[in-house]
Coordinates of C-alpha atoms in Angstrom, one line a residue:
M295 CA -17.5 9.4 9.9
Q296 CA -17.0 8.9 13.6
N297 CA -15.4 5.4 13.4
F298 CA -11.8 6.8 13.6
Q299 CA -12.5 9.4 16.1
N300 CA -9.8 9.1 19.0
Q301 CA -8.8 5.8 17.5
T302 CA -5.1 4.6 17.1
V303 CA -4.4 3.9 13.4
L304 CA -1.2 2.4 12.1
V305 CA -0.2 3.3 8.6
T306 CA 2.8 1.4 7.0
G307 CA 4.4 3.1 4.1
H308 CA 3.3 6.5 5.2
T309 CA 6.3 8.3 3.5
G310 CA 4.9 7.2 0.1
F311 CA 2.4 8.9 -2.2
K312 CA -0.7 7.2 -1.1
G313 CA 0.4 6.5 2.6
S314 CA 1.1 10.4 3.0
W315 CA -2.5 11.3 1.7
L316 CA -4.0 8.6 3.8
S317 CA -2.3 9.8 6.9
V318 CA -3.8 13.4 6.3
W319 CA -7.3 12.0 5.7
L320 CA -7.3 9.8 8.8
T321 CA -6.1 12.7 11.0
H322 CA -9.0 14.9 9.6
L323 CA -11.3 12.0 10.6
G324 CA -9.9 12.4 14.2
A325 CA -7.5 9.5 14.3
K326 CA -4.2 9.3 16.2
V327 CA -2.0 8.3 13.3
I328 CA 1.1 6.1 14.1
A329 CA 3.3 5.4 11.1
L330 CA 6.0 3.0 10.0
S331 CA 8.2 3.3 7.1
D332 CA 11.9 2.7 6.3
E333 CA 12.7 5.9 4.2
V334 CA 11.3 8.7 2.3
P335 CA 11.3 7.3 -1.3
T336 CA 11.3 10.5 -3.3
K337 CA 12.6 14.0 -3.5
P338 CA 10.6 16.1 -3.3
A339 CA 8.1 14.3 -1.3
H340 CA 4.4 14.8 -0.4
Y341 CA 5.3 13.4 3.1
E342 CA 7.5 16.5 3.8
L343 CA 4.5 18.8 3.7
I344 CA 2.2 16.5 5.9
K345 CA 4.5 14.9 8.4
N346 CA 3.5 17.2 11.3
V347 CA 0.0 15.6 11.2
I348 CA 1.5 12.2 12.4
T349 CA 1.4 11.6 16.1
D350 CA 4.3 9.2 16.2
E351 CA 6.4 7.4 13.5
Y352 CA 9.0 4.5 13.3
R353 CA 11.7 4.3 10.7
I354 CA 11.8 0.5 10.4
D355 CA 11.9 -2.0 7.4
V356 CA 8.7 -4.0 7.0
R357 CA 10.8 -7.0 6.3
D358 CA 12.1 -6.9 9.8
S359 CA 9.4 -9.2 11.4
K360 CA 10.5 -9.0 15.0
T361 CA 10.1 -5.2 15.1
V362 CA 7.0 -5.1 13.1
Y363 CA 5.4 -7.5 15.8
E364 CA 6.9 -5.4 18.7
I365 CA 5.4 -2.1 17.4
I366 CA 2.0 -3.5 16.7
N367 CA 1.9 -5.3 20.0
N368 CA 3.0 -2.3 21.9
I369 CA 0.8 0.5 20.4
K370 CA -2.2 -1.8 20.0
P371 CA -3.8 -0.1 17.0
N372 CA -7.5 -0.2 16.4
F373 CA -6.9 -0.1 12.7
I374 CA -4.0 -1.0 10.4
F375 CA -3.6 0.2 6.8
H376 CA -0.7 -1.7 5.3
L377 CA 0.6 0.2 2.2
A378 CA 4.3 -0.4 2.6
A379 CA 5.8 -1.7 -0.6
Q380 CA 8.3 -1.5 -3.5
P381 CA 5.8 -0.1 -6.0
I382 CA 7.7 0.5 -9.2
V383 CA 7.6 -2.1 -12.0
L384 CA 10.9 -1.2 -13.6
E385 CA 12.6 -1.3 -10.2
S386 CA 11.3 -4.8 -9.8
Y387 CA 13.2 -5.9 -12.8
R388 CA 16.6 -4.3 -11.4
D389 CA 16.1 -5.9 -7.9
P390 CA 13.5 -8.6 -7.9
L391 CA 14.5 -10.1 -4.7
N392 CA 14.0 -7.0 -2.9
T393 CA 10.6 -6.5 -4.3
F394 CA 9.5 -10.0 -3.3
N395 CA 10.9 -9.6 0.1
T396 CA 9.2 -6.2 0.6
N397 CA 5.8 -6.9 -1.1
T398 CA 5.3 -10.6 -0.1
I399 CA 7.3 -11.2 3.0
G400 CA 6.7 -7.7 4.3
T401 CA 2.9 -8.4 4.1
A402 CA 3.5 -11.8 5.8
N403 CA 5.2 -10.1 8.6
V404 CA 2.2 -7.7 9.2
L405 CA -0.2 -10.7 9.2
D406 CA 1.9 -12.8 11.5
A407 CA 2.0 -9.9 13.9
L408 CA -1.7 -9.6 13.7
R409 CA -1.9 -13.5 14.3
Q410 CA -0.3 -12.9 17.7
I411 CA -2.0 -9.9 19.1
N412 CA -4.4 -10.0 21.9
H413 CA -6.5 -6.9 21.2
K414 CA -9.2 -6.2 18.5
C415 CA -7.9 -4.8 15.4
T416 CA -9.2 -4.1 11.8
A417 CA -6.7 -4.4 9.1
V418 CA -6.8 -3.3 5.4
I419 CA -4.0 -4.9 3.4
V420 CA -3.4 -3.0 0.2
T421 CA -2.1 -5.0 -2.8
S422 CA -2.6 -4.1 -6.5
D423 CA -4.8 -4.8 -9.5
K424 CA -1.6 -6.0 -11.0
C425 CA -1.9 -9.2 -8.8
Y426 CA -4.2 -10.7 -11.6
D427 CA -3.0 -12.7 -14.5
N428 CA -3.0 -10.1 -17.3
V429 CA -4.7 -11.5 -20.3
E430 CA -5.5 -8.1 -21.9
W431 CA -9.2 -8.1 -21.3
T432 CA -11.0 -4.9 -21.7
R433 CA -13.2 -5.4 -18.7
G434 CA -11.9 -4.9 -15.1
Y435 CA -10.6 -7.8 -13.2
N436 CA -12.5 -9.2 -10.3
E437 CA -12.3 -11.7 -7.4
M438 CA -13.0 -14.8 -9.6
D439 CA -10.0 -14.1 -11.9
R440 CA -6.8 -15.9 -11.8
L441 CA -3.9 -14.5 -9.8
G442 CA -0.7 -14.2 -11.8
G443 CA 2.3 -11.8 -12.5
K444 CA 4.4 -11.8 -15.5
D445 CA 6.9 -9.2 -14.0
P446 CA 8.4 -9.3 -10.4
Y447 CA 6.3 -6.5 -9.2
S448 CA 2.9 -8.2 -10.3
G449 CA 4.4 -11.6 -9.1
S450 CA 5.1 -10.2 -5.7
K451 CA 1.6 -8.8 -5.4
G452 CA -0.2 -12.0 -6.6
A453 CA 2.2 -13.9 -4.1
A454 CA 1.0 -11.5 -1.4
E455 CA -2.6 -12.3 -2.2
L456 CA -2.0 -16.1 -1.6
V457 CA -0.2 -15.3 1.8
I458 CA -3.2 -13.1 2.8
R459 CA -5.7 -15.9 1.9
S460 CA -3.7 -18.5 3.7
Y461 CA -3.6 -16.3 6.9
V462 CA -7.3 -15.5 6.7
H463 CA -8.5 -19.2 6.3
S464 CA -5.9 -20.4 8.9
F465 CA -6.3 -17.9 11.6
F466 CA -8.7 -15.0 11.1
N467 CA -11.8 -16.8 10.1
R468 CA -12.2 -18.3 13.5
P469 CA -14.8 -16.9 15.9
E470 CA -12.3 -16.1 18.6
S471 CA -10.1 -14.2 16.2
N472 CA -9.2 -10.5 17.3
V473 CA -8.7 -9.6 13.7
R474 CA -11.0 -8.2 10.9
L475 CA -9.3 -8.1 7.6
G476 CA -9.9 -6.7 4.3
V477 CA -7.9 -6.4 1.0
G478 CA -7.8 -3.4 -1.3
R479 CA -6.4 -3.4 -4.8
A480 CA -6.0 -0.2 -6.8
G481 CA -5.1 0.5 -10.4
N482 CA -2.7 3.3 -11.6
V483 CA -3.1 6.2 -9.2
I484 CA -2.5 9.8 -10.0
G485 CA -2.6 13.1 -8.0
G486 CA -0.7 15.8 -6.5
G487 CA 2.5 14.9 -4.5
D488 CA 3.5 11.8 -6.6
W489 CA 7.2 12.2 -7.5
A490 CA 7.9 8.6 -8.0
P491 CA 10.2 7.7 -11.0
F492 CA 9.0 5.8 -14.2
R493 CA 5.4 7.0 -13.8
I494 CA 3.8 8.9 -16.7
V495 CA 2.2 12.0 -14.8
P496 CA 5.4 12.7 -12.7
D497 CA 7.6 12.1 -15.6
C498 CA 5.6 14.5 -17.8
V499 CA 5.8 17.2 -15.1
R500 CA 9.6 16.8 -14.7
S501 CA 9.9 16.9 -18.5
W502 CA 7.8 19.9 -19.1
S503 CA 9.4 21.9 -16.3
K504 CA 12.6 21.7 -18.3
K505 CA 13.2 23.7 -21.3
N506 CA 13.1 21.8 -24.7
E507 CA 12.7 18.4 -23.0
K508 CA 10.1 16.0 -24.4
A509 CA 8.2 13.5 -22.2
E510 CA 8.8 9.8 -23.0
L511 CA 6.0 7.5 -23.1
R512 CA 7.6 4.0 -22.6
N513 CA 4.4 2.0 -23.4
P514 CA 2.2 4.3 -25.4
H515 CA -0.2 1.5 -26.5
S516 CA -0.8 0.2 -22.9
T517 CA -4.3 0.7 -21.3
R518 CA -4.2 1.9 -17.8
P519 CA -7.0 2.1 -15.3
W520 CA -6.4 5.8 -14.0
Q521 CA -7.7 6.8 -10.5
H522 CA -7.2 10.0 -8.5
V523 CA -5.4 9.1 -5.3
L524 CA -8.5 10.1 -3.2
E525 CA -10.6 7.3 -5.0
P526 CA -8.8 4.2 -3.7
L527 CA -8.1 5.9 -0.3
S528 CA -11.9 6.4 0.1
G529 CA -12.3 2.7 -0.8
Y530 CA -9.7 1.6 1.8
I531 CA -11.4 3.8 4.5
T532 CA -14.9 2.5 3.6
L533 CA -13.7 -1.1 3.7
A534 CA -12.2 -0.6 7.2
V535 CA -15.5 0.3 8.6
F536 CA -17.8 -1.8 6.5

């Protein structure tokens, strides 16, 4: 795939599980990866193993709209992959306001920066399959299903989808727009390097690595759409060049 060769690509949330893997993949495709994140969310972290592939990085909070715009305007990326988020459902119960600010307002900040740029850019905004109203269907959800969110995390992703739709129809659907935009929604992602709390696979690994400690399944009857990390990343990359 030659689309990313010698292209400047901004990845937000690069210190996270999916963001770190995406940074590696884009580098192998020849991209100059510039990255934006406020902190390293876990210890250990996959990011610590791959950080040398990143050309430059900024440690800023995606909720800082002024700085987000300044970075995007200054580096003029050809592509943006927006993954920065508060991704843990249980954490969203503990601090719902931070979850909404990061996942909804943070997305709005990236979109508003794109609204103001004067160069051509393709952006992939990553939300979640949790943005849909969960009515316990056995089939997968699709574009025609109702947005919802019974917990703060899901609600923040549903709200982000409404923000995205508003910006697309108000600003990016115009012929003169410099922005091409797509949205990627993934389910539960697993793979090497995920050390986030309150996730089944990392929790099991942590438990099994300790003598006589049993893994706890908090919701053993829930159905989860498992994906290996490279599957949604392949979708995001394909969406960017489609």
